[in-house]
Amino acid sequence: DFMTMMTKMYAMAGTGVAGDWVPTPCLLMDDFDSHWWAPLSGNCEVANNFAERFLMETAGGFQVGWGNMEPGDLPKFLEIHEWYMKVALNAPVVQKQKAASIAWAILDKLEAGAQGTTAFVGHDTNQGGLNSVLGLGWNPAPWPHNSTMPGSALRFDMEEGSDAVKMSYVFVDDFSKGGEMTSVPASIAGFPEGTITLKALRNLVESNTEQACRSDKPSVDEILEGEVTLTGFVI
């Protein structure tokens, strides 16, 4: 119940200059171009920002929510954050262009078949973009489905001589216990859990992204030298 969670956030934060923001409608901004990072405004945007702030405080070992957050509340709050990211930023029609660079970069590296590991470092929006255009999903319990947690990674592993790509999501399930990582399958509907063939992955990337929207096609040397910033995954 999002309204219940918003009311709880408001009680934690107290009344500020804006007053009670909970009844404020969640609406699409008129000036989308100048406010693209938060196109939905109102109580949903406020709650999204609070949820993300509480997550970062938890991950950083800081006092959370002015000391007013109850144990077990954070996963519930993050359901608002994940909903906001999905609706406001990760719609397939938007990510068809925005996620083109990372989707094709991952595909290129897998098809090259080179041994070793390639890491693309990025943001939650990049993981969300792949969730959108590939239909890729994961269950990082105790966090909400398809959460993009701090320090997490999507992995794409392929053994030499095989065209089977194993996909997984690696994350911290309990920040109070340090940085120990947990791995769960990342799956695409219609394919075995955590696995897809390289050919099928190419078909998805070709069908669901616009290759012409790749912002660049850097060389490995450029990536290693830090001249290009790609984003969020281990292959």
PDB file of C-alpha atoms in Angstrom:
ATOM      1  CA  ASP A   1       0.000   0.000   0.000  1.00  0.00           C
ATOM      2  CA  PHE A   2       1.938   3.004  -1.291  1.00  0.00           C
ATOM      3  CA  MET A   3      -0.156   5.593   0.558  1.00  0.00           C
ATOM      4  CA  THR A   4       0.524   3.846   3.859  1.00  0.00           C
ATOM      5  CA  MET A   5       4.251   3.841   3.134  1.00  0.00           C
ATOM      6  CA  MET A   6       4.176   7.516   2.097  1.00  0.00           C
ATOM      7  CA  THR A   7       2.342   8.445   5.291  1.00  0.00           C
ATOM      8  CA  LYS A   8       4.988   6.577   7.271  1.00  0.00           C
ATOM      9  CA  MET A   9       7.784   8.434   5.462  1.00  0.00           C
ATOM     10  CA  TYR A  10       6.080  11.752   6.189  1.00  0.00           C
ATOM     11  CA  ALA A  11       5.847  10.898   9.876  1.00  0.00           C
ATOM     12  CA  MET A  12       9.539   9.940   9.926  1.00  0.00           C
ATOM     13  CA  ALA A  13      10.659  13.194   8.272  1.00  0.00           C
ATOM     14  CA  GLY A  14       8.262  15.557  10.006  1.00  0.00           C
ATOM     15  CA  THR A  15       6.580  18.613   8.540  1.00  0.00           C
ATOM     16  CA  GLY A  16       8.826  20.807   6.430  1.00  0.00           C
ATOM     17  CA  VAL A  17       8.362  23.941   4.347  1.00  0.00           C
ATOM     18  CA  ALA A  18       6.216  22.070   1.806  1.00  0.00           C
ATOM     19  CA  GLY A  19       3.797  20.866   4.460  1.00  0.00           C
ATOM     20  CA  ASP A  20       2.010  17.536   4.074  1.00  0.00           C
ATOM     21  CA  TRP A  21       3.082  16.274   0.642  1.00  0.00           C
ATOM     22  CA  VAL A  22       1.306  12.890   0.878  1.00  0.00           C
ATOM     23  CA  PRO A  23      -2.010  14.040  -0.742  1.00  0.00           C
ATOM     24  CA  THR A  24      -0.176  15.727  -3.642  1.00  0.00           C
ATOM     25  CA  PRO A  25      -1.156  13.958  -6.900  1.00  0.00           C
ATOM     26  CA  CYS A  26       1.470  12.088  -8.871  1.00  0.00           C
ATOM     27  CA  LEU A  27       1.431  13.765 -12.296  1.00  0.00           C
ATOM     28  CA  LEU A  28       3.503  13.856 -15.472  1.00  0.00           C
ATOM     29  CA  MET A  29       5.592  17.030 -15.694  1.00  0.00           C
ATOM     30  CA  ASP A  30       4.647  19.449 -18.466  1.00  0.00           C
ATOM     31  CA  ASP A  31       8.265  20.398 -19.177  1.00  0.00           C
ATOM     32  CA  PHE A  32       9.650  16.897 -19.713  1.00  0.00           C
ATOM     33  CA  ASP A  33      12.844  17.985 -21.501  1.00  0.00           C
ATOM     34  CA  SER A  34      14.123  20.068 -18.570  1.00  0.00           C
ATOM     35  CA  HIS A  35      13.033  17.519 -15.947  1.00  0.00           C
ATOM     36  CA  TRP A  36      13.732  14.204 -17.678  1.00  0.00           C
ATOM     37  CA  TRP A  37      15.346  12.568 -14.610  1.00  0.00           C
ATOM     38  CA  ALA A  38      12.059  12.836 -12.682  1.00  0.00           C
ATOM     39  CA  PRO A  39       9.223  13.147 -15.227  1.00  0.00           C
ATOM     40  CA  LEU A  40       6.592  12.201 -12.648  1.00  0.00           C
ATOM     41  CA  SER A  41       6.166  14.798  -9.921  1.00  0.00           C
ATOM     42  CA  GLY A  42       4.159  14.902  -6.705  1.00  0.00           C
ATOM     43  CA  ASN A  43       3.984  12.468  -3.798  1.00  0.00           C
ATOM     44  CA  CYS A  44       5.474   9.643  -5.886  1.00  0.00           C
ATOM     45  CA  GLU A  45       8.636  11.637  -6.615  1.00  0.00           C
ATOM     46  CA  VAL A  46       9.063  12.675  -2.971  1.00  0.00           C
ATOM     47  CA  ALA A  47       8.576   9.097  -1.762  1.00  0.00           C
ATOM     48  CA  ASN A  48      10.963   7.800  -4.422  1.00  0.00           C
ATOM     49  CA  ASN A  49      13.667  10.204  -3.278  1.00  0.00           C
ATOM     50  CA  PHE A  50      13.161   9.356   0.388  1.00  0.00           C
ATOM     51  CA  ALA A  51      13.310   5.621  -0.344  1.00  0.00           C
ATOM     52  CA  GLU A  52      16.531   5.980  -2.296  1.00  0.00           C
ATOM     53  CA  ARG A  53      18.065   8.172   0.419  1.00  0.00           C
ATOM     54  CA  PHE A  54      17.158   5.630   3.122  1.00  0.00           C
ATOM     55  CA  LEU A  55      18.740   2.891   0.990  1.00  0.00           C
ATOM     56  CA  MET A  56      21.987   4.833   0.610  1.00  0.00           C
ATOM     57  CA  GLU A  57      22.068   5.601   4.336  1.00  0.00           C
ATOM     58  CA  THR A  58      21.612   1.904   5.090  1.00  0.00           C
ATOM     59  CA  ALA A  59      24.306   0.826   2.635  1.00  0.00           C
ATOM     60  CA  GLY A  60      26.701   3.469   3.969  1.00  0.00           C
ATOM     61  CA  GLY A  61      26.231   2.499   7.607  1.00  0.00           C
ATOM     62  CA  PHE A  62      24.677   5.829   8.573  1.00  0.00           C
ATOM     63  CA  GLN A  63      21.718   6.590  10.808  1.00  0.00           C
ATOM     64  CA  VAL A  64      18.637   5.901   8.667  1.00  0.00           C
ATOM     65  CA  GLY A  65      15.625   8.183   8.437  1.00  0.00           C
ATOM     66  CA  TRP A  66      16.663  10.367  11.372  1.00  0.00           C
ATOM     67  CA  GLY A  67      16.629   7.223  13.493  1.00  0.00           C
ATOM     68  CA  ASN A  68      12.910   6.791  12.912  1.00  0.00           C
ATOM     69  CA  MET A  69      12.804   3.872  10.470  1.00  0.00           C
ATOM     70  CA  GLU A  70      11.521   0.571  11.842  1.00  0.00           C
ATOM     71  CA  PRO A  71      13.254  -2.728  11.009  1.00  0.00           C
ATOM     72  CA  GLY A  72      11.731  -4.241   7.898  1.00  0.00           C
ATOM     73  CA  ASP A  73      10.456  -0.948   6.464  1.00  0.00           C
ATOM     74  CA  LEU A  74      13.181  -0.456   3.853  1.00  0.00           C
ATOM     75  CA  PRO A  75      12.143  -3.302   1.499  1.00  0.00           C
ATOM     76  CA  LYS A  76       8.589  -1.915   1.575  1.00  0.00           C
ATOM     77  CA  PHE A  77       9.786   1.615   0.847  1.00  0.00           C
ATOM     78  CA  LEU A  78      11.884   0.322  -2.050  1.00  0.00           C
ATOM     79  CA  GLU A  79       8.763  -1.032  -3.733  1.00  0.00           C
ATOM     80  CA  ILE A  80       7.854   2.625  -4.352  1.00  0.00           C
ATOM     81  CA  HIS A  81      11.329   3.332  -5.697  1.00  0.00           C
ATOM     82  CA  GLU A  82      11.258   0.364  -8.080  1.00  0.00           C
ATOM     83  CA  TRP A  83       7.769   1.285  -9.281  1.00  0.00           C
ATOM     84  CA  TYR A  84       8.856   4.879  -9.894  1.00  0.00           C
ATOM     85  CA  MET A  85      11.953   3.830 -11.828  1.00  0.00           C
ATOM     86  CA  LYS A  86       9.942   1.412 -13.977  1.00  0.00           C
ATOM     87  CA  VAL A  87       7.145   3.839 -14.801  1.00  0.00           C
ATOM     88  CA  ALA A  88       9.082   7.106 -15.009  1.00  0.00           C
ATOM     89  CA  LEU A  89      12.396   6.072 -16.557  1.00  0.00           C
ATOM     90  CA  ASN A  90      12.390   2.476 -17.786  1.00  0.00           C
ATOM     91  CA  ALA A  91       9.440   2.303 -20.170  1.00  0.00           C
ATOM     92  CA  PRO A  92      10.427   0.102 -23.155  1.00  0.00           C
ATOM     93  CA  VAL A  93       9.691   2.852 -25.676  1.00  0.00           C
ATOM     94  CA  VAL A  94      12.228   5.078 -23.871  1.00  0.00           C
ATOM     95  CA  GLN A  95      14.842   2.418 -23.172  1.00  0.00           C
ATOM     96  CA  LYS A  96      14.720   1.179 -26.766  1.00  0.00           C
ATOM     97  CA  GLN A  97      17.024   4.124 -27.425  1.00  0.00           C
ATOM     98  CA  LYS A  98      18.643   4.774 -24.059  1.00  0.00           C
ATOM     99  CA  ALA A  99      19.687   1.166 -23.361  1.00  0.00           C
ATOM    100  CA  ALA A 100      21.038   0.579 -26.863  1.00  0.00           C
ATOM    101  CA  SER A 101      24.655   1.356 -25.952  1.00  0.00           C
ATOM    102  CA  ILE A 102      24.963  -1.029 -23.020  1.00  0.00           C
ATOM    103  CA  ALA A 103      22.901  -3.820 -24.614  1.00  0.00           C
ATOM    104  CA  TRP A 104      25.011  -3.827 -27.772  1.00  0.00           C
ATOM    105  CA  ALA A 105      28.269  -3.459 -25.831  1.00  0.00           C
ATOM    106  CA  ILE A 106      27.477  -6.586 -23.816  1.00  0.00           C
ATOM    107  CA  LEU A 107      26.446  -8.487 -26.941  1.00  0.00           C
ATOM    108  CA  ASP A 108      29.621  -7.432 -28.765  1.00  0.00           C
ATOM    109  CA  LYS A 109      31.846  -8.712 -25.965  1.00  0.00           C
ATOM    110  CA  LEU A 110      30.026 -12.047 -25.747  1.00  0.00           C
ATOM    111  CA  GLU A 111      30.111 -12.584 -29.500  1.00  0.00           C
ATOM    112  CA  ALA A 112      33.813 -11.738 -29.617  1.00  0.00           C
ATOM    113  CA  GLY A 113      34.409 -14.823 -27.472  1.00  0.00           C
ATOM    114  CA  ALA A 114      37.543 -13.439 -25.833  1.00  0.00           C
ATOM    115  CA  GLN A 115      38.664 -15.086 -22.604  1.00  0.00           C
ATOM    116  CA  GLY A 116      38.711 -13.119 -19.364  1.00  0.00           C
ATOM    117  CA  THR A 117      36.365 -10.666 -17.696  1.00  0.00           C
ATOM    118  CA  THR A 118      35.047  -7.317 -18.896  1.00  0.00           C
ATOM    119  CA  ALA A 119      33.396  -4.981 -16.398  1.00  0.00           C
ATOM    120  CA  PHE A 120      31.105  -2.099 -17.356  1.00  0.00           C
ATOM    121  CA  VAL A 121      30.502   0.256 -14.422  1.00  0.00           C
ATOM    122  CA  GLY A 122      27.299   2.248 -14.267  1.00  0.00           C
ATOM    123  CA  HIS A 123      24.033   3.091 -12.539  1.00  0.00           C
ATOM    124  CA  ASP A 124      20.657   1.673 -11.580  1.00  0.00           C
ATOM    125  CA  THR A 125      19.187   3.163 -14.754  1.00  0.00           C
ATOM    126  CA  ASN A 126      21.457   0.946 -16.851  1.00  0.00           C
ATOM    127  CA  GLN A 127      20.375  -2.216 -15.065  1.00  0.00           C
ATOM    128  CA  GLY A 128      16.781  -1.013 -15.314  1.00  0.00           C
ATOM    129  CA  GLY A 129      17.261  -0.426 -19.017  1.00  0.00           C
ATOM    130  CA  LEU A 130      18.285  -4.042 -19.571  1.00  0.00           C
ATOM    131  CA  ASN A 131      15.353  -5.180 -17.470  1.00  0.00           C
ATOM    132  CA  SER A 132      13.142  -3.196 -19.829  1.00  0.00           C
ATOM    133  CA  VAL A 133      14.500  -4.030 -23.284  1.00  0.00           C
ATOM    134  CA  LEU A 134      15.463  -7.657 -22.653  1.00  0.00           C
ATOM    135  CA  GLY A 135      12.683  -8.568 -20.258  1.00  0.00           C
ATOM    136  CA  LEU A 136      15.450  -9.588 -17.865  1.00  0.00           C
ATOM    137  CA  GLY A 137      14.288 -10.113 -14.278  1.00  0.00           C
ATOM    138  CA  TRP A 138      15.718 -11.193 -10.918  1.00  0.00           C
ATOM    139  CA  ASN A 139      14.520 -11.766  -7.373  1.00  0.00           C
ATOM    140  CA  PRO A 140      17.000 -10.240  -4.890  1.00  0.00           C
ATOM    141  CA  ALA A 141      15.075 -11.142  -1.721  1.00  0.00           C
ATOM    142  CA  PRO A 142      14.594  -9.585   0.779  1.00  0.00           C
ATOM    143  CA  TRP A 143      14.502  -6.634  -1.595  1.00  0.00           C
ATOM    144  CA  PRO A 144      11.732  -6.135  -4.185  1.00  0.00           C
ATOM    145  CA  HIS A 145      11.873  -7.919  -7.528  1.00  0.00           C
ATOM    146  CA  ASN A 146      14.261  -6.277 -10.014  1.00  0.00           C
ATOM    147  CA  SER A 147      15.719  -3.953  -7.378  1.00  0.00           C
ATOM    148  CA  THR A 148      18.923  -2.219  -8.426  1.00  0.00           C
ATOM    149  CA  MET A 149      20.898  -2.295  -5.194  1.00  0.00           C
ATOM    150  CA  PRO A 150      24.122  -0.382  -4.351  1.00  0.00           C
ATOM    151  CA  GLY A 151      27.203  -2.320  -5.434  1.00  0.00           C
ATOM    152  CA  SER A 152      25.185  -4.878  -7.362  1.00  0.00           C
ATOM    153  CA  ALA A 153      25.998  -6.341 -10.765  1.00  0.00           C
ATOM    154  CA  LEU A 154      24.378  -8.213 -13.598  1.00  0.00           C
ATOM    155  CA  ARG A 155      26.636 -11.019 -14.796  1.00  0.00           C
ATOM    156  CA  PHE A 156      26.705 -12.569 -18.250  1.00  0.00           C
ATOM    157  CA  ASP A 157      28.938 -15.663 -18.311  1.00  0.00           C
ATOM    158  CA  MET A 158      29.730 -17.821 -21.323  1.00  0.00           C
ATOM    159  CA  GLU A 159      32.047 -20.844 -21.399  1.00  0.00           C
ATOM    160  CA  GLU A 160      34.482 -21.179 -24.273  1.00  0.00           C
ATOM    161  CA  GLY A 161      32.997 -23.279 -27.081  1.00  0.00           C
ATOM    162  CA  SER A 162      29.414 -22.815 -25.838  1.00  0.00           C
ATOM    163  CA  ASP A 163      26.688 -20.466 -27.016  1.00  0.00           C
ATOM    164  CA  ALA A 164      24.803 -20.659 -23.698  1.00  0.00           C
ATOM    165  CA  VAL A 165      24.910 -17.394 -21.764  1.00  0.00           C
ATOM    166  CA  LYS A 166      24.382 -17.724 -18.004  1.00  0.00           C
ATOM    167  CA  MET A 167      22.852 -14.637 -16.420  1.00  0.00           C
ATOM    168  CA  SER A 168      22.813 -13.725 -12.748  1.00  0.00           C
ATOM    169  CA  TYR A 169      22.318 -10.799 -10.394  1.00  0.00           C
ATOM    170  CA  VAL A 170      24.841 -10.315  -7.580  1.00  0.00           C
ATOM    171  CA  PHE A 171      23.964  -8.113  -4.597  1.00  0.00           C
ATOM    172  CA  VAL A 172      24.307  -7.518  -0.858  1.00  0.00           C
ATOM    173  CA  ASP A 173      21.269  -8.923   0.937  1.00  0.00           C
ATOM    174  CA  ASP A 174      22.141  -7.587   4.415  1.00  0.00           C
ATOM    175  CA  PHE A 175      24.223  -4.412   4.646  1.00  0.00           C
ATOM    176  CA  SER A 176      24.541  -4.773   8.423  1.00  0.00           C
ATOM    177  CA  LYS A 177      26.758  -7.811   7.888  1.00  0.00           C
ATOM    178  CA  GLY A 178      29.235  -6.143   5.534  1.00  0.00           C
ATOM    179  CA  GLY A 179      29.719  -6.590   1.819  1.00  0.00           C
ATOM    180  CA  GLU A 180      29.174 -10.324   1.373  1.00  0.00           C
ATOM    181  CA  MET A 181      27.456 -10.880  -1.971  1.00  0.00           C
ATOM    182  CA  THR A 182      24.581 -13.179  -2.871  1.00  0.00           C
ATOM    183  CA  SER A 183      23.927 -14.420  -6.406  1.00  0.00           C
ATOM    184  CA  VAL A 184      20.517 -15.266  -7.889  1.00  0.00           C
ATOM    185  CA  PRO A 185      19.521 -16.208 -11.463  1.00  0.00           C
ATOM    186  CA  ALA A 186      18.571 -13.421 -13.856  1.00  0.00           C
ATOM    187  CA  SER A 187      16.029 -14.810 -16.282  1.00  0.00           C
ATOM    188  CA  ILE A 188      14.108 -13.913 -19.419  1.00  0.00           C
ATOM    189  CA  ALA A 189      10.571 -15.210 -19.949  1.00  0.00           C
ATOM    190  CA  GLY A 190      10.461 -18.097 -22.400  1.00  0.00           C
ATOM    191  CA  PHE A 191      13.993 -19.298 -21.654  1.00  0.00           C
ATOM    192  CA  PRO A 192      15.417 -21.638 -18.984  1.00  0.00           C
ATOM    193  CA  GLU A 193      16.080 -19.961 -15.631  1.00  0.00           C
ATOM    194  CA  GLY A 194      19.253 -17.899 -15.757  1.00  0.00           C
ATOM    195  CA  THR A 195      20.187 -19.016 -19.292  1.00  0.00           C
ATOM    196  CA  ILE A 196      19.753 -17.886 -22.892  1.00  0.00           C
ATOM    197  CA  THR A 197      21.503 -18.789 -26.138  1.00  0.00           C
ATOM    198  CA  LEU A 198      23.747 -16.172 -27.688  1.00  0.00           C
ATOM    199  CA  LYS A 199      21.629 -16.215 -30.844  1.00  0.00           C
ATOM    200  CA  ALA A 200      18.440 -15.584 -28.868  1.00  0.00           C
ATOM    201  CA  LEU A 201      20.136 -12.750 -26.962  1.00  0.00           C
ATOM    202  CA  ARG A 202      21.145 -11.149 -30.270  1.00  0.00           C
ATOM    203  CA  ASN A 203      17.570 -11.409 -31.508  1.00  0.00           C
ATOM    204  CA  LEU A 204      16.310  -9.628 -28.395  1.00  0.00           C
ATOM    205  CA  VAL A 205      18.903  -6.867 -28.633  1.00  0.00           C
ATOM    206  CA  GLU A 206      18.213  -6.358 -32.342  1.00  0.00           C
ATOM    207  CA  SER A 207      14.434  -6.334 -31.870  1.00  0.00           C
ATOM    208  CA  ASN A 208      14.171  -4.225 -28.721  1.00  0.00           C
ATOM    209  CA  THR A 209      16.859  -1.560 -29.154  1.00  0.00           C
ATOM    210  CA  GLU A 210      17.757   0.907 -31.852  1.00  0.00           C
ATOM    211  CA  GLN A 211      21.355   0.213 -32.805  1.00  0.00           C
ATOM    212  CA  ALA A 212      21.629   3.636 -34.435  1.00  0.00           C
ATOM    213  CA  CYS A 213      21.158   5.160 -30.973  1.00  0.00           C
ATOM    214  CA  ARG A 214      24.423   3.733 -29.650  1.00  0.00           C
ATOM    215  CA  SER A 215      26.247   6.772 -28.347  1.00  0.00           C
ATOM    216  CA  ASP A 216      29.589   5.262 -29.305  1.00  0.00           C
ATOM    217  CA  LYS A 217      31.317   2.019 -30.119  1.00  0.00           C
ATOM    218  CA  PRO A 218      34.578   2.274 -28.156  1.00  0.00           C
ATOM    219  CA  SER A 219      37.562   0.028 -28.430  1.00  0.00           C
ATOM    220  CA  VAL A 220      38.734  -2.082 -25.498  1.00  0.00           C
ATOM    221  CA  ASP A 221      41.792   0.182 -25.209  1.00  0.00           C
ATOM    222  CA  GLU A 222      39.577   3.250 -24.853  1.00  0.00           C
ATOM    223  CA  ILE A 223      37.600   1.591 -22.074  1.00  0.00           C
ATOM    224  CA  LEU A 224      40.730   0.548 -20.196  1.00  0.00           C
ATOM    225  CA  GLU A 225      42.212   4.037 -20.501  1.00  0.00           C
ATOM    226  CA  GLY A 226      39.082   5.569 -18.995  1.00  0.00           C
ATOM    227  CA  GLU A 227      38.183   7.583 -22.082  1.00  0.00           C
ATOM    228  CA  VAL A 228      34.735   6.028 -22.269  1.00  0.00           C
ATOM    229  CA  THR A 229      32.286   5.349 -19.477  1.00  0.00           C
ATOM    230  CA  LEU A 230      29.958   2.451 -20.139  1.00  0.00           C
ATOM    231  CA  THR A 231      27.883   0.888 -17.460  1.00  0.00           C
ATOM    232  CA  GLY A 232      27.069  -1.738 -14.566  1.00  0.00           C
ATOM    233  CA  PHE A 233      27.791  -5.335 -15.490  1.00  0.00           C
ATOM    234  CA  VAL A 234      30.298  -8.147 -15.446  1.00  0.00           C
ATOM    235  CA  ILE A 235      30.742 -10.454 -18.416  1.00  0.00           C
TER     236      ILE A 235
END
